[in-house]
Coordinates of C-alpha atoms and ligand atoms in Angstrom, one line a residue:
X75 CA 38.2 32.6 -17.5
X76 CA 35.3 31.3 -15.4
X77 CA 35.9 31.4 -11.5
X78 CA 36.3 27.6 -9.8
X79 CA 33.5 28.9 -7.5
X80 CA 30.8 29.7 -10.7
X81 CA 32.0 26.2 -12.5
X82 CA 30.7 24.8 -9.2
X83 CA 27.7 27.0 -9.3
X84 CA 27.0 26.0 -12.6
X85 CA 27.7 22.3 -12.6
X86 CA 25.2 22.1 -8.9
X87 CA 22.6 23.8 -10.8
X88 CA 22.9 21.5 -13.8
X89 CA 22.7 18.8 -11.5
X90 CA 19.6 19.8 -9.5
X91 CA 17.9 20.3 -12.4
X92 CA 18.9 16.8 -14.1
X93 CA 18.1 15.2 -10.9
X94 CA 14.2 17.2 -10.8
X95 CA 14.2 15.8 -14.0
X96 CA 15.3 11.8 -13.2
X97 CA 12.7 11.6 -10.0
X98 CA 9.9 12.6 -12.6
X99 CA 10.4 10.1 -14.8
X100 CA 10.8 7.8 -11.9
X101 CA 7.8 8.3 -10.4
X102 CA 5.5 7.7 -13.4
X103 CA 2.2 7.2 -11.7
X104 CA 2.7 10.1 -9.6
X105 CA 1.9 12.8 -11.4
X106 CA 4.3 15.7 -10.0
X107 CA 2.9 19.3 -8.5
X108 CA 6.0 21.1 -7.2
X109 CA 4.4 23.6 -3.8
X110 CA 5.9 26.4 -3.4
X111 CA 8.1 25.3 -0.3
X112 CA 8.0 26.4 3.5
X113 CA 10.8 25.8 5.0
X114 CA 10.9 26.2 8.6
X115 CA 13.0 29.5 9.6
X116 CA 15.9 28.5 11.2
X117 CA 17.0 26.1 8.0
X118 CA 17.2 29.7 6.2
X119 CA 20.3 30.8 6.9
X120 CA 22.0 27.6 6.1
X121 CA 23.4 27.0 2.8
X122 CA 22.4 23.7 0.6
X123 CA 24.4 20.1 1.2
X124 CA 26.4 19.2 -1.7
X125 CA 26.8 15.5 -3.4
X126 CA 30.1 14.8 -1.9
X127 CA 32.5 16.4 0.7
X128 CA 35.2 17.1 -2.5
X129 CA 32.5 19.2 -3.5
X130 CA 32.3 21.3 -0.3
X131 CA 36.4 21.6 -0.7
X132 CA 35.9 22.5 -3.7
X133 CA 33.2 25.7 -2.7
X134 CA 34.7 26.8 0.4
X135 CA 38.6 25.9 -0.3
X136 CA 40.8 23.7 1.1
X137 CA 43.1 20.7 1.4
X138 CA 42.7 18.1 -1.7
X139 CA 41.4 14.7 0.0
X140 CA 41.8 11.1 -1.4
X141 CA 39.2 8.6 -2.1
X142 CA 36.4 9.2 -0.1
X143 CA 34.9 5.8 1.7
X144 CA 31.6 5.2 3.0
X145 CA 30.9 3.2 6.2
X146 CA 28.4 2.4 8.6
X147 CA 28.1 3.1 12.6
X148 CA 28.0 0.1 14.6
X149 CA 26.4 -0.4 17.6
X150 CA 27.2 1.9 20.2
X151 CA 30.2 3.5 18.4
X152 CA 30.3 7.6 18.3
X153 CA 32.0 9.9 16.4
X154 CA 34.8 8.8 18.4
X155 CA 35.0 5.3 18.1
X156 CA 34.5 5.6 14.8
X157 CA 37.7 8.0 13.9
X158 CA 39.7 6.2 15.6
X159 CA 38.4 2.3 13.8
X160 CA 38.7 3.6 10.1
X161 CA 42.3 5.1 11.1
X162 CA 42.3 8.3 11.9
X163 CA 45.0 9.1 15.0
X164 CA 44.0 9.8 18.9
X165 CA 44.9 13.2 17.9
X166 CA 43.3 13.9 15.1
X167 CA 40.1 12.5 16.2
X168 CA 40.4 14.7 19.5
X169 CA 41.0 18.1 17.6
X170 CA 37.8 17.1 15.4
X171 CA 35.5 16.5 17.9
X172 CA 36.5 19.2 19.9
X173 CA 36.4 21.2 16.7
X174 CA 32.5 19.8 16.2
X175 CA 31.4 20.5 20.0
X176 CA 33.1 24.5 19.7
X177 CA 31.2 25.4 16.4
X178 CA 27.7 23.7 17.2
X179 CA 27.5 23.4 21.1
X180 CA 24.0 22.3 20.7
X181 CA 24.9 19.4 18.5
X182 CA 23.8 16.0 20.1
X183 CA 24.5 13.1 17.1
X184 CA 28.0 12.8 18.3
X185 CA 26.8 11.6 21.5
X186 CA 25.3 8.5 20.2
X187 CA 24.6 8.2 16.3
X188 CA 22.2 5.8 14.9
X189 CA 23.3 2.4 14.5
X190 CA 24.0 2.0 10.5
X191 CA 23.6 5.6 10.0
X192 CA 26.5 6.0 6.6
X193 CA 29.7 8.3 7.2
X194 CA 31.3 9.3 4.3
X195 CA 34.9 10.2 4.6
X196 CA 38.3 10.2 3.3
X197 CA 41.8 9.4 5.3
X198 CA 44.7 11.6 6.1
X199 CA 47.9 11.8 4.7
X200 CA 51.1 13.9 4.4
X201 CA 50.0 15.1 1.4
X202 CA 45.9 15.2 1.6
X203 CA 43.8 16.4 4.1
X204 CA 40.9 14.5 5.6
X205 CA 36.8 14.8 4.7
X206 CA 34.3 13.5 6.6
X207 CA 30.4 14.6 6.2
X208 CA 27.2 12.8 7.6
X209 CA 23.5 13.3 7.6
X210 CA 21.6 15.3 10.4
X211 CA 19.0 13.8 11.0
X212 CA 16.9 14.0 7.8
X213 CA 17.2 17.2 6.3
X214 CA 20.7 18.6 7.6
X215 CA 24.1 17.1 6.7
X216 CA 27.7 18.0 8.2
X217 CA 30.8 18.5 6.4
X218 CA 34.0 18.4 8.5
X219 CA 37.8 19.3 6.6
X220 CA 40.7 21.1 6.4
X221 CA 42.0 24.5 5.0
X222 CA 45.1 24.8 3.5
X223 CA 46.9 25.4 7.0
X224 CA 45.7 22.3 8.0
X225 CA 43.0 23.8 10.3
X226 CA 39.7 22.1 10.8
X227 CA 36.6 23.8 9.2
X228 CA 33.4 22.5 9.8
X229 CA 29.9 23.4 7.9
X230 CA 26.1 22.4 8.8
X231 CA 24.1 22.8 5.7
X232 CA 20.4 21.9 4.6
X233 CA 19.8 18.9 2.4
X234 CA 17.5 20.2 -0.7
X235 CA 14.6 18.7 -1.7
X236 CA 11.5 19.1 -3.4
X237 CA 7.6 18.4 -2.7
X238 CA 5.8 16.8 -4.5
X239 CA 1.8 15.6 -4.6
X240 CA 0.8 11.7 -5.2
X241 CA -2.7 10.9 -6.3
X242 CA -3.0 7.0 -5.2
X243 CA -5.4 4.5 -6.1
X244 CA -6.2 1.2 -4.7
X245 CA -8.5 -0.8 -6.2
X246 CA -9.3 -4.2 -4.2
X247 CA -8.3 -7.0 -5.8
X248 CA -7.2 -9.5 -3.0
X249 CA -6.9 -8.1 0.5
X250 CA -6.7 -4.4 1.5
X251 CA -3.2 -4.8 2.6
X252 CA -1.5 -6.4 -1.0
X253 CA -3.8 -3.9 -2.8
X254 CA -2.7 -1.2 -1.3
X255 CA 0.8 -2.3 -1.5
X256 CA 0.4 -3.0 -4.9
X257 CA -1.1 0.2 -5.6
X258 CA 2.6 1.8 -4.6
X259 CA 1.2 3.5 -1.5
X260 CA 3.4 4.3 1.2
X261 CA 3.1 1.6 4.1
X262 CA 3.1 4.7 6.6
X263 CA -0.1 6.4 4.7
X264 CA -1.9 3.1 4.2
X265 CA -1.8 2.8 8.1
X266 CA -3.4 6.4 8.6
X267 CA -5.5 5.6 6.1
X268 CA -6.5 3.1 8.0
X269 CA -6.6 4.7 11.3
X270 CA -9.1 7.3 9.3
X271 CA -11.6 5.4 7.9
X272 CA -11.5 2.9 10.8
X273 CA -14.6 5.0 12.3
X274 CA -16.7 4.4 9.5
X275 CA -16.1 1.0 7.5
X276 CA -15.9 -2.1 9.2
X277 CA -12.5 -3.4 7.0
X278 CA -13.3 -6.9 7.5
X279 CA -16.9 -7.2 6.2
X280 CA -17.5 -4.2 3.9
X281 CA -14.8 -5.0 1.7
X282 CA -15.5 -6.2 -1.8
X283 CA -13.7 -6.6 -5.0
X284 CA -13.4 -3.7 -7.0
X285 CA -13.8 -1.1 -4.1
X286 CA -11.9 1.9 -4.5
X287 CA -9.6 4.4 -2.2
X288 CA -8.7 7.3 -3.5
X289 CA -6.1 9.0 -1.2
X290 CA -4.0 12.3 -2.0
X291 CA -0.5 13.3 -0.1
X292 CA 2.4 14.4 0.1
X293 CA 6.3 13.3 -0.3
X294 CA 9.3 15.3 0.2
X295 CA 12.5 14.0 -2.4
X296 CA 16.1 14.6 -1.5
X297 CA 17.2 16.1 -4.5
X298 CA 20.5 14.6 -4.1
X299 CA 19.9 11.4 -3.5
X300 CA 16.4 10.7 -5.2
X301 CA 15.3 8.8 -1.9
X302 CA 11.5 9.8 -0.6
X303 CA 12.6 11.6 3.1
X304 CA 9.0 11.6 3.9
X305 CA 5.4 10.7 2.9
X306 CA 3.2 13.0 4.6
X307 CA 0.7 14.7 5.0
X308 CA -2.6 12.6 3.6
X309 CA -5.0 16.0 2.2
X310 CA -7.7 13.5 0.9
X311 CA -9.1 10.3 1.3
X312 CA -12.1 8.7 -0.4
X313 CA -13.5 5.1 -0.2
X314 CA -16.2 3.9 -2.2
X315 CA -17.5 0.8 -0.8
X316 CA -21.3 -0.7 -1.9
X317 CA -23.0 0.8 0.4
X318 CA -20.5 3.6 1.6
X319 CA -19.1 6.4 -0.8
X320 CA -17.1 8.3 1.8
X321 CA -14.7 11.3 1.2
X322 CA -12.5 13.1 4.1
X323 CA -10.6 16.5 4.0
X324 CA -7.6 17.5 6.2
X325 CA -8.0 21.0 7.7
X326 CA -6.5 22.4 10.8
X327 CA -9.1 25.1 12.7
X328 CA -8.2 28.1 14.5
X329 CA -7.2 26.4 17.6
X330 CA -4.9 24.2 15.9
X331 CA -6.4 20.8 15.7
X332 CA -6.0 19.0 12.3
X333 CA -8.6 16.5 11.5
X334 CA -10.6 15.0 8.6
X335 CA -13.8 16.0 8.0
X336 CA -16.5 15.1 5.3
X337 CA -17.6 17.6 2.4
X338 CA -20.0 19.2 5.0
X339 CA -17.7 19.4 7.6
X340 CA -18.5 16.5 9.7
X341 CA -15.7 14.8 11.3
X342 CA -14.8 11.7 10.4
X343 CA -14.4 10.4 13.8
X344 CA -17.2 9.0 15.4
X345 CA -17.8 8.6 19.1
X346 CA -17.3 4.7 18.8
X347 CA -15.1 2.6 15.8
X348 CA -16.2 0.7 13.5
X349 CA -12.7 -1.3 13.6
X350 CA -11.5 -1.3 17.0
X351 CA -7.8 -2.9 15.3
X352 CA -5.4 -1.4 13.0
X353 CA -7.4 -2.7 9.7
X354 CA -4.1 -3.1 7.8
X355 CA -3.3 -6.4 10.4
X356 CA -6.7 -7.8 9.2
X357 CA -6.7 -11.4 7.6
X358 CA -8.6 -11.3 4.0
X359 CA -11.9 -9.8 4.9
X360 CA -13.3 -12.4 1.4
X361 CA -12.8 -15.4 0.6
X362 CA -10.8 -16.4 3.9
X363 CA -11.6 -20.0 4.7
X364 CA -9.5 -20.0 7.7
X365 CA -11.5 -18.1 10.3
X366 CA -15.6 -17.7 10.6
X367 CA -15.6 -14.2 10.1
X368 CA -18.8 -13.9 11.0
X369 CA -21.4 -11.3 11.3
X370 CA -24.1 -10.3 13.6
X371 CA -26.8 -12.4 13.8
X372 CA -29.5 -13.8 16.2
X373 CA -27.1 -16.8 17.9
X374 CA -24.1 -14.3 17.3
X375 CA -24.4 -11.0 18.3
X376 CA -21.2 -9.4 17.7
X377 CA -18.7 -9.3 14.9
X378 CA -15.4 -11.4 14.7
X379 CA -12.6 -9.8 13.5
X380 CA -9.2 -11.9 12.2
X381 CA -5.8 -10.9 12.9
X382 CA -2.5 -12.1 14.3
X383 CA -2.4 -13.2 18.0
X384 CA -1.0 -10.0 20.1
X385 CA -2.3 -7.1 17.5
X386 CA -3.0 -4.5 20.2
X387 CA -7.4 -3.8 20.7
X388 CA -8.0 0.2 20.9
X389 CA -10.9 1.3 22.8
X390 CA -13.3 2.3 20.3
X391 CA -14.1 5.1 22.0
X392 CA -13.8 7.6 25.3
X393 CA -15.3 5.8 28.4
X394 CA -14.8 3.9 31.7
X395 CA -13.6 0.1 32.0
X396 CA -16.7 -1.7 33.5
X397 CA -15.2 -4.8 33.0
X398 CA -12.2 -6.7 32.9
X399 CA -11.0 -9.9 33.1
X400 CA -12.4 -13.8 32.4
X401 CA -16.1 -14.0 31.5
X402 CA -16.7 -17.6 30.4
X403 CA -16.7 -18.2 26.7
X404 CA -15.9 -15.3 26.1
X405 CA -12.3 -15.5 27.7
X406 CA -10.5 -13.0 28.6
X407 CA -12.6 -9.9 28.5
X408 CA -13.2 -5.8 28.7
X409 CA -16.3 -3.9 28.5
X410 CA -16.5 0.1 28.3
X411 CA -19.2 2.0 29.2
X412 CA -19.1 5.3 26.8
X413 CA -21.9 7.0 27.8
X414 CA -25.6 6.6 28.9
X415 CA -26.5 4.6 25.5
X416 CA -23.7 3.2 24.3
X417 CA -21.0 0.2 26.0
X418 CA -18.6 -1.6 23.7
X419 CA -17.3 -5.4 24.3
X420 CA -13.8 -7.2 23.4
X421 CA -13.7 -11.0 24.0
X422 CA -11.1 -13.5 23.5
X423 CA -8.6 -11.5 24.2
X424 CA -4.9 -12.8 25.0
X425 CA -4.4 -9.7 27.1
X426 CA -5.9 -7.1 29.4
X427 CA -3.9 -3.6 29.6
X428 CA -7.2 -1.9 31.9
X429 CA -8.3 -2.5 35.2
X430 CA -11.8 -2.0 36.2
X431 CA -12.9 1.8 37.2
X432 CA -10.0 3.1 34.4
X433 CA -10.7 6.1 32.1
X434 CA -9.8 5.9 29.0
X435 CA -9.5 7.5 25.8
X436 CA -10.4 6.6 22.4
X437 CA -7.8 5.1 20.3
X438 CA -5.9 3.8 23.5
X439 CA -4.6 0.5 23.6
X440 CA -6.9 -1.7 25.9
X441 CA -5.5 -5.3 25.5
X442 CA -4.3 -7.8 22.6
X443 CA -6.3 -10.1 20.4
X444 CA -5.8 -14.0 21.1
X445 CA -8.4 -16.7 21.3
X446 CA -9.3 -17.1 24.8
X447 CA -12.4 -18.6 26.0
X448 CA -15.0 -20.7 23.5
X449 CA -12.8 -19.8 20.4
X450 CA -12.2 -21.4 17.0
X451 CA -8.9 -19.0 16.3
X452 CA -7.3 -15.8 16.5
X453 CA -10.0 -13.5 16.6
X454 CA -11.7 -10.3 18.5
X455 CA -15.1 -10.4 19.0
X456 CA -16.9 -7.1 19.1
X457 CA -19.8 -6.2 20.4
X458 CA -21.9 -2.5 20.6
X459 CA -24.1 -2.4 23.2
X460 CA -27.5 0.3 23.2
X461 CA -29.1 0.2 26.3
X462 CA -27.7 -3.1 27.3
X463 CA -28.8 -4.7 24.5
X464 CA -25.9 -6.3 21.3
X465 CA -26.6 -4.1 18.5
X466 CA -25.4 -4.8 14.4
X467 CA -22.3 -2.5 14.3
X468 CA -22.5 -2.8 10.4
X469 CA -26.1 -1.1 11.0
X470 CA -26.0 1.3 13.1
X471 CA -25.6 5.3 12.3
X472 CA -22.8 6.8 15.3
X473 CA -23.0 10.1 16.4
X474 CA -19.8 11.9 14.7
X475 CA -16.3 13.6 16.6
X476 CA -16.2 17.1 16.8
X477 CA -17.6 19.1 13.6
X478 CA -16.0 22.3 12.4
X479 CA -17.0 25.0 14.1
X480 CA -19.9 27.0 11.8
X481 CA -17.7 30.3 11.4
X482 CA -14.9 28.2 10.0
X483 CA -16.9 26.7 7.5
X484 CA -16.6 29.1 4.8
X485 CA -12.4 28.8 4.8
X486 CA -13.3 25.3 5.0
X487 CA -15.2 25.1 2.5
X488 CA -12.5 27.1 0.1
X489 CA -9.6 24.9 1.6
X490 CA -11.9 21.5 -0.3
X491 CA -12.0 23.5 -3.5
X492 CA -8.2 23.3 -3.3
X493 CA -7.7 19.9 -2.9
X494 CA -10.4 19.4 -5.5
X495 CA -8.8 21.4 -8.2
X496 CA -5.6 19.9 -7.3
X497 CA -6.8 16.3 -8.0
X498 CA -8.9 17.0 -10.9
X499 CA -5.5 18.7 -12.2
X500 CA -3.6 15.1 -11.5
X501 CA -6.2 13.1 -12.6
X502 CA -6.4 15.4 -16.0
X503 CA -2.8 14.9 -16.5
X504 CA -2.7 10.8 -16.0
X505 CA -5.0 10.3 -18.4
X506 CA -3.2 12.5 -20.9
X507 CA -0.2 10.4 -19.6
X508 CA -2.0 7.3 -20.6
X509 CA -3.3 8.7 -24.1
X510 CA 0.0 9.7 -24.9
X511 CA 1.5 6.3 -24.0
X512 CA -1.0 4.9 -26.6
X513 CA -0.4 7.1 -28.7
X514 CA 3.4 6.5 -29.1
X515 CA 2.2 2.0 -29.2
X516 CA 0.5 2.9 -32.5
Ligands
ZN779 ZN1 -17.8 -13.7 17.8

């Protein structure tokens, strides 16, 4: 006769493997590359969560519950208040808490717990114990029950999951933002997508129809409940634009820094931005009729960029605030002086964050877009300035960030054929996707 404790064995392995199985054929255009896993060290010596607290009973023995219910934290309730609304008695909820706070002293959810975050759990009776288990976070859950003498046991165990690789492709149809969400990319990669390439291509005037971003990451599934926990890290982004065909690595050096760089290890950050805005908050770049999105030219010598009123202006690069404040048409207004060549200049601005005399950083918030000043609409006006003089930011070759160093260039270098092989290995197998496809139509 077969052990309770291998049936369960046997029936979570069955089910691990039918749910490996479900998230592939879920996630058609995603062809799936399971990583080896790291898991961080201290998860090690916890065991794996199980679908249901009957199931933990079940493994580790104990009282038989009832139906188990699900319900949601509301605001401001802990642990606590929470016992004690779905019906559990003063005492009981006491000797479980205290029970929590003695086995995991460091534990701090029962202090507050997210409002809406779900607690499964079934009630007490004479005859049935109670179960109650909740997530930790992302990757932990907690099981609280009772033995068979009524005692409380409690268990912390590690969600499973699996990784897997994406191979996304936008291809720009309307705006960047519906293509991309179209394209089934992530809203959290699109925006570091964003944040990358916002150095080199000027979202709101480079972009045509039929441009292309390529962009390879990562996604970690909960095995048990199919839901994406993650989508991170991006390995690889290209962009291939008219006049641009760009394509950015992720590699972390010896001192620890992750960045992007280009196939020759340039960074991909430049000493100024080409989009001083979060691009994904960028009206149509074509074809929009309701803002001059204009261009440099003689009578305007900056570039206009539309967005909502209030989407925060980042300084487009390390510097000094020479100016801030109202400057006639241009309306509320900061200028930075980077360095001997080069100033930048942000007008029509609803807000200013930066006094005069502050250092800043590049990348930090500076002051919000609005339409202050001689202005037609929500808009920032940009301007780079060489020498003093408004140059055509859509022109002008920048200076790059910090390159990898030239003794790292050689793991570098091995660390692109990776990601290479990697996406001509997904691109291989979508296409054989596709052929099959047609091949089962005919
Ligand atoms: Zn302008």
């Amino acid at each position: 006769m077969l052990h309770p404790f291998s049936i369960f064995l046997l029936s979570f392995f069955f089910f691990v493997f039918n749910s490996v199985n479900f998230a592939s054929k879920k996630s058609y255009a995603s062809s799936i590359l399971i990583l080896p896993e790291k898991r961080p060290s201290i998860m090690n010596h916890y065991d794996y969560s199980l679908e249901s607290i009957n199931d933990m009973i079940l493994k580790e023995g104990g009282k038989a519950i009832g139906r188990i219910n699900k319900q949601k934290i509301k605001k401001n309730e802990n642990l606590h208040l929470f016992l004690k609304r779905i019906g559990f008695s003063d005492k009981q909820t006491n000797a479980i808490i205290s029970k929590i706070k003695s086995n995991y002293p460091s534990i701090n959810i029962l202090r507050k717990i997210p409002t809406n975050h779900e607690i499964h759990y079934a009630i007490p009776s004479d005859n049935l114990g109670f179960g109650i288990n909740f997530k930790i976070g992302k990757y932990k859950d907690l099981y609280v029950w009772q033995n068979n003498s009524k005692e409380i046991q409690t268990k912390i165990t590690k969600r499973p999951f699996k990784v897997i690789n994406n191979l996304n492709k936008i291809k720009i149809t309307d705006n960047f933002y519906n293509s991309a969400l179209r394209s089934g990319l992530p809203k959290e990669i699109f925006s570091e997508l964003v944040k990358i390439l916002g150095f080199s291509i000027d979202f709101q005037r480079e972009l045509r129809k039929g441009n292309v971003f390529e962009t390879f990451y990562s996604q970690k599934i909960d095995l048990i409940t199919n839901e994406i926990i993650e989508s991170n890290p991006i390995y690889y982004i290209s962009a291939n634009l008219k006049d641009h065909n760009l394509k950015f690595y992720r590699f972390t050096s010896r001192d620890g820094e992750t960045n992007f760089y280009d196939q020759d290890g340039k960074s991909s950050k430049k000493t100024l931005m080409k989009t001083p805005l979060n691009g994904a908050r960028l009206s149509s770049g074509f074809g929009n009729r309701k803002h001059p999105i204009l261009g440099f030219t003689k009578m305007h010598r900056g570039v206009d960029f539309a967005a909502p009123l209030g989407t925060p202006i980042f300084a487009a690069g390390d510097g000094i605030i020479e100016y801030s404040g109202w400057n006639g048409a241009y309306g509320k207004y900061i200028r930075i002086k980077h360095n001997g060549t080069f100033k930048t200049a942000y007008a029509h601005l609803s807000k200013v964050y930066k006094k005069r005399g502050t250092r800043i950083k590049q990348g930090d918030i500076i002051g919000t877009l609005g339409s202050t000043g001689r202005s037609t609409g929500p808009h920032l006006h940009y301007e780079i300035l060489m020498h003093g003089k408004q140059v055509n930011p859509l022109r002008i070759k920048l200076p790059s960030g910090k390159n990898i160093p030239r003794n790292e260039l050689e793991n570098f270098y091995k660390k692109q054929e990776i990601i290479n092989n990697k996406i001509f290995a997904m691109r291989k197998k979508t296409i054989n996707n596709e052929f099959a496809y047609l091949k089962n139509l005919n």
